[in-house]
Amino acid sequence: MNHRLRTFAPVLPVIAVIALLGLPLAPGEGGAGPADAVSGLVVLYCGIRLLRDRRRPLTPTAMVVMGLPVLGLSIAAMGASSPGAGLSGLGRYLQIFVLVPAAVLLLIRDRRDFRLLAWSFVALALWQGAIGVQQYVTGTGASYQGEDIRAVGTFGPTDVMGMATVVSFGLICALALALGRTGVRQRAVATTCTFALLLPLALSFSRGAWIATAATCAVQLALAGLRRALKVAAAVTAAGVVLVGGFGVGTAMLQERISSITQVTDAPDQSVTDRYTMWAAATAMWREHPLTGVGLKGFPEHRDGNASLALSSGSDTEGAGAAFLKQPLLSPHNMYLLVLSEQGLLGLLTLAGSWLALLVRALRGLFHVHRSGHPGLDCALVSCGLLFWQLVDFAYADIGGPSTVLTAVVFGVAAWWSLVGANEEDRPVATAPVRTNAEGAMAA
């Protein structure tokens, strides 16, 4: 056991960040949590290791890709309404998109570490998913259509996307591990986890998570091979029929929620109307300040001056151990429009440019292992899947809440494969010690 701990010691702090997201939060608690505090310690730990071990620094390419967002963020921070808002916004963005991802990239040493992190995502998803299913069955979840049945895990009603995000990440990792070229036992366990996570994802009633996960899984299957994609698609369809068919009252709610996806233009509900209104407000802010935006954390201040009367006063939340709360709408629920409104075109190009570079390099690494027949296909599918899901999800969600720190880990995992892992051999962590000349002579 001690040997295993020493073997995986560098990535254990990252696993601690993931594990802390499984702890329950106080009702109504939002924003930064224990995992965020530990993520700061991970950055410090990484810096100490680099100084002590004189490990490899980031390559010039990695420095450009990982550091590109700093330019737009710094300019947007200077344009904030107050120094406090600029500094707090800058710190949060640097944490999620620069510092923690870079630390994760440097702490992962090989594909064994990478796979351990992937299984950590799966384990967290199973834990949160099990809590979510229990909430649905016992009626102790977040309020949905007048009933406390919405599965939210430990994140509570103020972060209804938290459990859906965690379960989506776990499902994507499990599917990638199942599609890889590793041992039969690992692929069998991963396949079982994939099907098990379908239930809590459905009970999250999160349309955004459903869309992003379905699109990502389709891409993963296509990248893994057409024949395998058809087999798995048939199995997932059969499982979905059985899953939905056994819900009774839940079936009607799920069908209504699914059908509402196609009604966002014909008969949108209030949540969709609010989203469209905030998108329009964000676009109006950008038109007034096209290059640098209104400054970090400036969206709430400029929202009312750019939004129409169709915008409601807030979102109603209750259930899962929390009292009724009117949650204010402080962001456009679209990461790209949030960046565009607060950081302008410069911020969007630098931030999204970094993400796009990671995705292109991740796909190039995947095609490389496909051609070479290397056993790193599962790592490639994990990286491409997580990154693709996040970029799709950003079309109708943004950063905020306790689960946000997991986004930073996702970008770090994707960055390792994109910038380092795709070009390394799948070798074990521990290597045999190099003998000295004297030892060699004695052995001879």
Tab-separated table of C-alpha atoms in Angstrom:
chain	number	residue	atom	x	y	z
A	1	MET	CA	0.000	0.000	0.000
A	2	ASN	CA	2.805	2.410	0.909
A	3	HIS	CA	4.511	1.604	-2.383
A	4	ARG	CA	1.321	2.403	-4.307
A	5	LEU	CA	0.922	5.678	-2.462
A	6	ARG	CA	4.478	6.657	-3.317
A	7	THR	CA	3.931	5.596	-6.925
A	8	PHE	CA	0.934	7.881	-7.407
A	9	ALA	CA	1.983	10.581	-4.924
A	10	PRO	CA	2.187	13.468	-7.439
A	11	VAL	CA	-1.453	13.124	-8.564
A	12	LEU	CA	-2.939	12.353	-5.132
A	13	PRO	CA	-3.550	16.084	-4.404
A	14	VAL	CA	-5.526	16.322	-7.659
A	15	ILE	CA	-7.548	13.263	-6.632
A	16	ALA	CA	-8.182	14.990	-3.284
A	17	VAL	CA	-9.757	17.922	-5.146
A	18	ILE	CA	-12.066	15.506	-6.972
A	19	ALA	CA	-12.897	13.608	-3.784
A	20	LEU	CA	-13.807	16.767	-1.852
A	21	LEU	CA	-16.565	17.429	-4.365
A	22	GLY	CA	-18.313	14.391	-2.923
A	23	LEU	CA	-18.764	16.053	0.480
A	24	PRO	CA	-22.167	17.534	1.340
A	25	LEU	CA	-22.517	21.304	1.332
A	26	ALA	CA	-24.570	23.351	3.751
A	27	PRO	CA	-28.034	24.241	2.368
A	28	GLY	CA	-27.810	27.340	0.214
A	29	GLU	CA	-24.014	27.304	0.212
A	30	GLY	CA	-22.520	28.357	-3.111
A	31	GLY	CA	-19.407	29.797	-4.655
A	32	ALA	CA	-15.992	28.525	-3.623
A	33	GLY	CA	-15.824	25.437	-1.428
A	34	PRO	CA	-13.239	23.132	0.181
A	35	ALA	CA	-12.219	21.753	-3.220
A	36	ASP	CA	-11.338	25.280	-4.365
A	37	ALA	CA	-9.100	25.764	-1.326
A	38	VAL	CA	-7.326	22.476	-1.978
A	39	SER	CA	-6.902	23.383	-5.659
A	40	GLY	CA	-4.843	26.358	-4.492
A	41	LEU	CA	-2.715	23.988	-2.424
A	42	VAL	CA	-2.290	21.801	-5.512
A	43	VAL	CA	-0.803	24.760	-7.379
A	44	LEU	CA	1.532	25.462	-4.447
A	45	TYR	CA	2.482	21.768	-4.200
A	46	CYS	CA	3.256	21.670	-7.904
A	47	GLY	CA	5.483	24.736	-7.616
A	48	ILE	CA	7.406	23.208	-4.698
A	49	ARG	CA	7.947	19.957	-6.616
A	50	LEU	CA	9.238	21.831	-9.639
A	51	LEU	CA	11.732	23.751	-7.513
A	52	ARG	CA	12.820	20.656	-5.566
A	53	ASP	CA	13.032	18.143	-8.390
A	54	ARG	CA	14.009	20.555	-11.163
A	55	ARG	CA	11.456	18.818	-13.347
A	56	ARG	CA	10.883	19.711	-16.951
A	57	PRO	CA	9.283	23.123	-17.437
A	58	LEU	CA	6.450	23.648	-19.850
A	59	THR	CA	7.514	23.526	-23.474
A	60	PRO	CA	7.295	26.782	-25.455
A	61	THR	CA	4.150	25.506	-27.163
A	62	ALA	CA	2.555	24.603	-23.837
A	63	MET	CA	3.468	27.982	-22.355
A	64	VAL	CA	1.782	29.799	-25.230
A	65	VAL	CA	-1.348	27.624	-25.181
A	66	MET	CA	-1.762	27.682	-21.393
A	67	GLY	CA	-0.728	31.301	-20.927
A	68	LEU	CA	-2.674	32.841	-23.809
A	69	PRO	CA	-5.787	33.659	-21.704
A	70	VAL	CA	-3.696	35.806	-19.320
A	71	LEU	CA	-3.492	38.613	-21.891
A	72	GLY	CA	-7.225	39.133	-22.278
A	73	LEU	CA	-7.893	38.567	-18.578
A	74	SER	CA	-5.357	41.188	-17.498
A	75	ILE	CA	-6.795	43.842	-19.787
A	76	ALA	CA	-10.370	43.014	-18.692
A	77	ALA	CA	-9.322	43.211	-15.029
A	78	MET	CA	-7.979	46.728	-15.574
A	79	GLY	CA	-11.333	47.696	-17.112
A	80	ALA	CA	-13.387	46.439	-14.161
A	81	SER	CA	-15.685	48.815	-12.287
A	82	SER	CA	-13.527	48.556	-9.143
A	83	PRO	CA	-10.085	47.184	-8.253
A	84	GLY	CA	-11.685	44.615	-5.947
A	85	ALA	CA	-13.939	43.262	-8.676
A	86	GLY	CA	-11.043	43.163	-11.123
A	87	LEU	CA	-8.742	41.292	-8.763
A	88	SER	CA	-11.351	38.762	-7.612
A	89	GLY	CA	-12.477	38.105	-11.181
A	90	LEU	CA	-8.895	37.767	-12.383
A	91	GLY	CA	-8.074	35.339	-9.583
A	92	ARG	CA	-11.075	33.150	-10.359
A	93	TYR	CA	-10.361	32.992	-14.087
A	94	LEU	CA	-6.672	32.303	-13.530
A	95	GLN	CA	-7.566	29.522	-11.094
A	96	ILE	CA	-9.957	27.769	-13.484
A	97	PHE	CA	-8.251	28.284	-16.836
A	98	VAL	CA	-4.533	28.773	-16.158
A	99	LEU	CA	-3.057	27.866	-12.764
A	100	VAL	CA	-4.905	24.675	-11.794
A	101	PRO	CA	-4.837	23.235	-15.356
A	102	ALA	CA	-1.097	23.919	-15.584
A	103	ALA	CA	-0.525	22.267	-12.195
A	104	VAL	CA	-2.522	19.186	-13.222
A	105	LEU	CA	-0.580	19.021	-16.479
A	106	LEU	CA	2.746	19.053	-14.609
A	107	LEU	CA	1.700	16.579	-11.896
A	108	ILE	CA	0.551	13.890	-14.339
A	109	ARG	CA	3.659	11.906	-15.250
A	110	ASP	CA	2.370	9.189	-17.540
A	111	ARG	CA	-0.730	7.374	-18.713
A	112	ARG	CA	-1.048	5.388	-15.497
A	113	ASP	CA	-1.542	8.645	-13.605
A	114	PHE	CA	-3.943	9.789	-16.299
A	115	ARG	CA	-6.071	6.644	-16.038
A	116	LEU	CA	-6.157	6.956	-12.246
A	117	LEU	CA	-7.621	10.450	-12.598
A	118	ALA	CA	-10.133	9.162	-15.152
A	119	TRP	CA	-11.312	6.481	-12.716
A	120	SER	CA	-11.522	9.159	-10.003
A	121	PHE	CA	-14.007	11.034	-12.211
A	122	VAL	CA	-16.012	7.811	-12.561
A	123	ALA	CA	-15.963	7.142	-8.813
A	124	LEU	CA	-17.176	10.669	-7.995
A	125	ALA	CA	-19.930	10.349	-10.600
A	126	LEU	CA	-21.124	7.039	-9.140
A	127	TRP	CA	-21.220	8.538	-5.648
A	128	GLN	CA	-23.071	11.681	-6.657
A	129	GLY	CA	-25.314	9.671	-8.974
A	130	ALA	CA	-26.266	7.248	-6.196
A	131	ILE	CA	-27.231	10.183	-3.961
A	132	GLY	CA	-29.219	11.682	-6.821
A	133	VAL	CA	-31.179	8.484	-7.459
A	134	GLN	CA	-31.922	8.219	-3.732
A	135	GLN	CA	-33.198	11.809	-3.780
A	136	TYR	CA	-35.574	11.001	-6.647
A	137	VAL	CA	-36.876	7.811	-5.048
A	138	THR	CA	-37.427	9.357	-1.613
A	139	GLY	CA	-38.625	12.763	-2.818
A	140	THR	CA	-35.797	14.640	-1.107
A	141	GLY	CA	-34.241	16.249	-4.179
A	142	ALA	CA	-34.531	19.774	-5.547
A	143	SER	CA	-37.949	21.086	-6.504
A	144	TYR	CA	-39.102	20.287	-10.041
A	145	GLN	CA	-42.671	21.017	-11.170
A	146	GLY	CA	-43.822	21.186	-7.567
A	147	GLU	CA	-42.195	17.919	-6.466
A	148	ASP	CA	-38.832	17.469	-4.695
A	149	ILE	CA	-37.559	14.859	-7.135
A	150	ARG	CA	-34.761	16.529	-9.091
A	151	ALA	CA	-31.463	14.727	-8.552
A	152	VAL	CA	-28.789	17.238	-7.503
A	153	GLY	CA	-26.454	15.113	-5.354
A	154	THR	CA	-24.652	17.021	-2.629
A	155	PHE	CA	-24.667	20.294	-4.569
A	156	GLY	CA	-28.147	21.405	-3.555
A	157	PRO	CA	-30.762	23.371	-5.482
A	158	THR	CA	-28.547	26.428	-5.986
A	159	ASP	CA	-26.206	24.417	-8.247
A	160	VAL	CA	-28.588	22.122	-10.103
A	161	MET	CA	-26.022	21.595	-12.844
A	162	GLY	CA	-23.399	20.355	-10.353
A	163	MET	CA	-24.430	16.703	-10.158
A	164	ALA	CA	-25.337	16.625	-13.857
A	165	THR	CA	-21.854	17.901	-14.722
A	166	VAL	CA	-20.102	15.398	-12.450
A	167	VAL	CA	-22.166	12.474	-13.757
A	168	SER	CA	-21.572	13.564	-17.353
A	169	PHE	CA	-17.812	13.671	-16.811
A	170	GLY	CA	-17.871	10.244	-15.190
A	171	LEU	CA	-19.980	8.749	-17.971
A	172	ILE	CA	-17.667	10.151	-20.640
A	173	CYS	CA	-14.585	8.784	-18.855
A	174	ALA	CA	-16.229	5.378	-18.348
A	175	LEU	CA	-17.212	5.149	-22.016
A	176	ALA	CA	-13.701	6.110	-23.109
A	177	LEU	CA	-12.143	3.492	-20.813
A	178	ALA	CA	-14.591	0.906	-22.175
A	179	LEU	CA	-13.630	1.744	-25.766
A	180	GLY	CA	-9.872	1.571	-25.119
A	181	ARG	CA	-7.434	-1.232	-25.768
A	182	THR	CA	-6.784	-2.066	-22.115
A	183	GLY	CA	-7.579	-5.314	-20.272
A	184	VAL	CA	-10.921	-7.084	-20.622
A	185	ARG	CA	-11.751	-6.674	-16.917
A	186	GLN	CA	-11.200	-2.926	-16.972
A	187	ARG	CA	-13.324	-2.529	-20.089
A	188	ALA	CA	-16.102	-4.643	-18.574
A	189	VAL	CA	-16.166	-2.565	-15.376
A	190	ALA	CA	-16.091	0.656	-17.387
A	191	THR	CA	-18.992	-0.522	-19.548
A	192	THR	CA	-21.043	-1.344	-16.444
A	193	CYS	CA	-20.324	2.096	-14.995
A	194	THR	CA	-21.370	3.744	-18.265
A	195	PHE	CA	-24.819	2.165	-18.176
A	196	ALA	CA	-25.190	2.757	-14.422
A	197	LEU	CA	-24.615	6.491	-14.854
A	198	LEU	CA	-27.401	6.865	-17.423
A	199	LEU	CA	-30.055	6.768	-14.684
A	200	PRO	CA	-28.804	9.669	-12.508
A	201	LEU	CA	-28.094	11.713	-15.624
A	202	ALA	CA	-31.712	11.265	-16.701
A	203	LEU	CA	-32.997	12.153	-13.228
A	204	SER	CA	-31.011	15.395	-13.193
A	205	PHE	CA	-33.604	16.793	-15.643
A	206	SER	CA	-30.774	18.868	-17.118
A	207	ARG	CA	-31.414	19.442	-20.798
A	208	GLY	CA	-28.005	20.974	-21.304
A	209	ALA	CA	-26.177	18.004	-19.793
A	210	TRP	CA	-28.254	15.594	-21.884
A	211	ILE	CA	-27.413	17.402	-25.117
A	212	ALA	CA	-23.705	17.752	-24.362
A	213	THR	CA	-23.356	14.153	-23.172
A	214	ALA	CA	-25.257	12.685	-26.120
A	215	ALA	CA	-23.170	14.693	-28.587
A	216	THR	CA	-19.912	13.796	-26.837
A	217	CYS	CA	-20.671	10.077	-26.635
A	218	ALA	CA	-21.587	10.066	-30.326
A	219	VAL	CA	-18.253	11.709	-31.153
A	220	GLN	CA	-16.347	9.264	-28.928
A	221	LEU	CA	-18.018	6.281	-30.589
A	222	ALA	CA	-17.322	7.644	-34.058
A	223	LEU	CA	-13.664	8.249	-33.197
A	224	ALA	CA	-13.325	4.748	-31.726
A	225	GLY	CA	-14.578	3.060	-34.906
A	226	LEU	CA	-17.840	2.798	-36.823
A	227	ARG	CA	-18.496	-0.905	-36.145
A	228	ARG	CA	-18.034	-0.515	-32.416
A	229	ALA	CA	-20.105	2.673	-32.495
A	230	LEU	CA	-23.094	0.857	-33.991
A	231	LYS	CA	-22.909	-1.944	-31.404
A	232	VAL	CA	-22.687	0.405	-28.441
A	233	ALA	CA	-25.383	2.703	-29.835
A	234	ALA	CA	-27.762	-0.256	-30.093
A	235	ALA	CA	-26.975	-1.291	-26.509
A	236	VAL	CA	-27.445	2.252	-25.170
A	237	THR	CA	-30.747	2.609	-27.017
A	238	ALA	CA	-32.011	-0.648	-25.526
A	239	ALA	CA	-30.868	0.426	-22.058
A	240	GLY	CA	-32.583	3.788	-22.499
A	241	VAL	CA	-35.877	2.133	-23.415
A	242	VAL	CA	-35.715	-0.078	-20.331
A	243	LEU	CA	-34.593	2.834	-18.156
A	244	VAL	CA	-37.348	5.218	-19.164
A	245	GLY	CA	-40.014	2.516	-19.372
A	246	GLY	CA	-39.718	1.644	-15.696
A	247	PHE	CA	-40.304	5.102	-14.225
A	248	GLY	CA	-44.099	5.500	-14.150
A	249	VAL	CA	-44.730	9.137	-13.187
A	250	GLY	CA	-41.132	9.951	-14.005
A	251	THR	CA	-41.678	8.834	-17.587
A	252	ALA	CA	-44.127	11.639	-18.271
A	253	MET	CA	-41.811	14.203	-16.694
A	254	LEU	CA	-38.807	12.961	-18.642
A	255	GLN	CA	-40.763	12.945	-21.894
A	256	GLU	CA	-42.001	16.459	-21.229
A	257	ARG	CA	-38.475	17.641	-20.424
A	258	ILE	CA	-37.071	16.017	-23.557
A	259	SER	CA	-39.819	17.448	-25.758
A	260	SER	CA	-39.158	20.920	-24.316
A	261	ILE	CA	-35.738	20.863	-25.991
A	262	THR	CA	-37.456	21.285	-29.371
A	263	GLN	CA	-39.800	23.998	-28.055
A	264	VAL	CA	-37.209	26.626	-27.184
A	265	THR	CA	-38.369	28.804	-30.075
A	266	ASP	CA	-42.063	27.878	-30.419
A	267	ALA	CA	-43.206	27.863	-26.790
A	268	PRO	CA	-40.249	28.563	-24.486
A	269	ASP	CA	-40.676	28.364	-20.732
A	270	GLN	CA	-39.599	31.216	-18.474
A	271	SER	CA	-36.105	29.800	-17.933
A	272	VAL	CA	-35.511	29.748	-21.688
A	273	THR	CA	-36.970	33.257	-22.065
A	274	ASP	CA	-34.633	34.524	-19.329
A	275	ARG	CA	-31.697	32.907	-21.075
A	276	TYR	CA	-32.511	34.484	-24.431
A	277	THR	CA	-32.981	37.863	-22.743
A	278	MET	CA	-29.611	37.655	-20.993
A	279	TRP	CA	-27.927	36.547	-24.210
A	280	ALA	CA	-29.315	39.643	-25.909
A	281	ALA	CA	-28.095	41.798	-23.011
A	282	ALA	CA	-24.592	40.310	-23.236
A	283	THR	CA	-24.497	40.963	-26.966
A	284	ALA	CA	-25.582	44.574	-26.397
A	285	MET	CA	-22.759	45.048	-23.852
A	286	TRP	CA	-20.254	43.733	-26.362
A	287	ARG	CA	-21.501	46.104	-29.064
A	288	GLU	CA	-20.889	49.035	-26.723
A	289	HIS	CA	-17.370	47.809	-25.829
A	290	PRO	CA	-16.367	45.478	-28.694
A	291	LEU	CA	-12.636	45.104	-28.046
A	292	THR	CA	-12.244	44.839	-24.260
A	293	GLY	CA	-15.804	44.434	-22.906
A	294	VAL	CA	-17.280	46.018	-19.785
A	295	GLY	CA	-14.649	44.538	-17.456
A	296	LEU	CA	-14.478	41.448	-15.266
A	297	LYS	CA	-17.598	40.882	-13.125
A	298	GLY	CA	-19.308	43.700	-15.013
A	299	PHE	CA	-22.255	41.740	-16.389
A	300	PRO	CA	-24.548	42.093	-13.309
A	301	GLU	CA	-23.941	45.842	-13.149
A	302	HIS	CA	-24.769	46.396	-16.834
A	303	ARG	CA	-27.495	43.746	-17.146
A	304	ASP	CA	-30.594	45.832	-16.367
A	305	GLY	CA	-29.511	48.631	-18.674
A	306	ASN	CA	-29.309	46.223	-21.620
A	307	ALA	CA	-32.024	43.638	-20.866
A	308	SER	CA	-35.658	43.799	-21.971
A	309	LEU	CA	-38.691	43.641	-19.690
A	310	ALA	CA	-39.065	39.922	-20.488
A	311	LEU	CA	-36.329	39.145	-17.929
A	312	SER	CA	-37.696	37.794	-14.645
A	313	SER	CA	-36.413	38.838	-11.234
A	314	GLY	CA	-34.654	35.527	-10.609
A	315	SER	CA	-34.851	31.767	-10.537
A	316	ASP	CA	-36.865	29.965	-7.843
A	317	THR	CA	-34.946	27.260	-5.961
A	318	GLU	CA	-35.898	25.030	-3.042
A	319	GLY	CA	-35.760	21.437	-1.859
A	320	ALA	CA	-32.821	19.127	-1.115
A	321	GLY	CA	-32.678	20.456	2.443
A	322	ALA	CA	-32.838	24.149	1.470
A	323	ALA	CA	-35.644	26.657	1.960
A	324	PHE	CA	-37.217	28.628	-0.866
A	325	LEU	CA	-34.784	31.090	-2.418
A	326	LYS	CA	-35.053	33.541	-5.281
A	327	GLN	CA	-31.664	33.178	-6.981
A	328	PRO	CA	-30.622	36.310	-8.923
A	329	LEU	CA	-29.617	35.991	-12.579
A	330	LEU	CA	-26.058	37.341	-12.566
A	331	SER	CA	-24.684	35.794	-15.760
A	332	PRO	CA	-25.923	35.052	-19.290
A	333	HIS	CA	-25.560	31.286	-18.807
A	334	ASN	CA	-23.340	31.140	-21.870
A	335	MET	CA	-19.599	31.160	-21.285
A	336	TYR	CA	-18.774	32.545	-24.700
A	337	LEU	CA	-21.195	35.460	-24.327
A	338	LEU	CA	-20.045	36.062	-20.742
A	339	VAL	CA	-16.452	36.366	-21.929
A	340	LEU	CA	-17.496	38.472	-24.923
A	341	SER	CA	-19.476	40.915	-22.774
A	342	GLU	CA	-16.905	41.262	-19.982
A	343	GLN	CA	-13.626	40.763	-21.875
A	344	GLY	CA	-14.561	41.724	-25.404
A	345	LEU	CA	-13.309	40.227	-28.604
A	346	LEU	CA	-9.737	40.197	-27.301
A	347	GLY	CA	-10.669	38.082	-24.299
A	348	LEU	CA	-12.780	35.669	-26.330
A	349	LEU	CA	-10.052	35.127	-28.915
A	350	THR	CA	-7.355	34.450	-26.318
A	351	LEU	CA	-9.471	32.220	-24.063
A	352	ALA	CA	-11.347	30.305	-26.753
A	353	GLY	CA	-8.181	30.198	-28.853
A	354	SER	CA	-6.436	28.316	-26.043
A	355	TRP	CA	-9.328	25.836	-25.804
A	356	LEU	CA	-9.406	25.302	-29.564
A	357	ALA	CA	-5.645	24.684	-29.660
A	358	LEU	CA	-6.019	22.025	-26.957
A	359	LEU	CA	-8.845	20.327	-28.867
A	360	VAL	CA	-6.939	20.290	-32.162
A	361	ARG	CA	-3.829	18.825	-30.551
A	362	ALA	CA	-5.915	16.286	-28.599
A	363	LEU	CA	-7.553	15.080	-31.820
A	364	ARG	CA	-4.177	14.904	-33.539
A	365	GLY	CA	-2.899	12.724	-30.699
A	366	LEU	CA	-5.960	10.488	-30.981
A	367	PHE	CA	-5.431	9.951	-34.705
A	368	HIS	CA	-1.791	9.155	-33.947
A	369	VAL	CA	-2.632	6.327	-31.527
A	370	HIS	CA	-5.257	5.058	-33.978
A	371	ARG	CA	-2.684	4.744	-36.745
A	372	SER	CA	0.021	3.277	-34.549
A	373	GLY	CA	-2.232	0.830	-32.674
A	374	HIS	CA	-0.852	2.138	-29.384
A	375	PRO	CA	-2.803	1.273	-26.181
A	376	GLY	CA	-3.339	4.962	-25.365
A	377	LEU	CA	-6.684	5.136	-27.181
A	378	ASP	CA	-8.631	5.287	-23.909
A	379	CYS	CA	-6.584	8.284	-22.740
A	380	ALA	CA	-7.164	10.033	-26.064
A	381	LEU	CA	-10.915	9.434	-25.891
A	382	VAL	CA	-11.074	10.661	-22.285
A	383	SER	CA	-9.238	13.871	-23.156
A	384	CYS	CA	-11.155	14.602	-26.352
A	385	GLY	CA	-14.464	13.670	-24.722
A	386	LEU	CA	-14.084	15.824	-21.619
A	387	LEU	CA	-12.864	18.806	-23.615
A	388	PHE	CA	-15.578	18.466	-26.262
A	389	TRP	CA	-18.290	18.181	-23.587
A	390	GLN	CA	-17.043	21.286	-21.828
A	391	LEU	CA	-16.935	23.356	-25.003
A	392	VAL	CA	-20.473	22.271	-25.943
A	393	ASP	CA	-21.719	22.900	-22.404
A	394	PHE	CA	-20.281	26.420	-22.466
A	395	ALA	CA	-22.913	27.277	-25.102
A	396	TYR	CA	-25.593	27.304	-22.364
A	397	ALA	CA	-23.639	27.393	-19.104
A	398	ASP	CA	-20.764	29.293	-17.534
A	399	ILE	CA	-18.505	29.052	-14.508
A	400	GLY	CA	-19.945	29.366	-11.022
A	401	GLY	CA	-20.702	27.205	-8.012
A	402	PRO	CA	-18.738	24.542	-6.115
A	403	SER	CA	-18.528	22.207	-9.136
A	404	THR	CA	-16.595	24.788	-11.179
A	405	VAL	CA	-13.233	23.628	-9.834
A	406	LEU	CA	-13.804	20.327	-11.648
A	407	THR	CA	-13.723	22.293	-14.903
A	408	ALA	CA	-10.167	23.336	-14.051
A	409	VAL	CA	-9.165	19.695	-13.547
A	410	VAL	CA	-10.804	18.795	-16.872
A	411	PHE	CA	-8.760	21.404	-18.708
A	412	GLY	CA	-5.620	20.151	-16.964
A	413	VAL	CA	-6.321	16.540	-17.944
A	414	ALA	CA	-7.032	17.584	-21.531
A	415	ALA	CA	-3.909	19.751	-21.599
A	416	TRP	CA	-1.681	16.874	-20.477
A	417	TRP	CA	-2.834	14.622	-23.295
A	418	SER	CA	-2.774	17.428	-25.870
A	419	LEU	CA	0.649	18.823	-24.996
A	420	VAL	CA	2.522	15.868	-23.466
A	421	GLY	CA	0.800	12.504	-23.275
A	422	ALA	CA	0.060	11.945	-26.957
A	423	ASN	CA	3.790	11.808	-27.654
A	424	GLU	CA	4.871	9.565	-24.764
A	425	GLU	CA	5.116	5.814	-24.532
A	426	ASP	CA	2.817	3.962	-22.159
A	427	ARG	CA	5.550	2.944	-19.743
A	428	PRO	CA	5.273	2.077	-16.038
A	429	VAL	CA	5.966	4.698	-13.429
A	430	ALA	CA	8.625	2.814	-11.510
A	431	THR	CA	11.783	1.976	-13.432
A	432	ALA	CA	14.650	-0.229	-12.427
A	433	PRO	CA	17.489	1.632	-10.719
A	434	VAL	CA	20.527	2.358	-12.826
A	435	ARG	CA	23.542	0.423	-11.605
A	436	THR	CA	26.823	2.153	-11.015
A	437	ASN	CA	29.981	1.091	-12.829
A	438	ALA	CA	31.255	-0.667	-9.717
A	439	GLU	CA	28.014	-2.623	-9.327
A	440	GLY	CA	28.178	-3.585	-12.967
A	441	ALA	CA	31.713	-4.815	-12.610
A	442	MET	CA	30.826	-6.872	-9.523
A	443	ALA	CA	27.859	-8.408	-11.330
A	444	ALA	CA	30.124	-9.326	-14.227
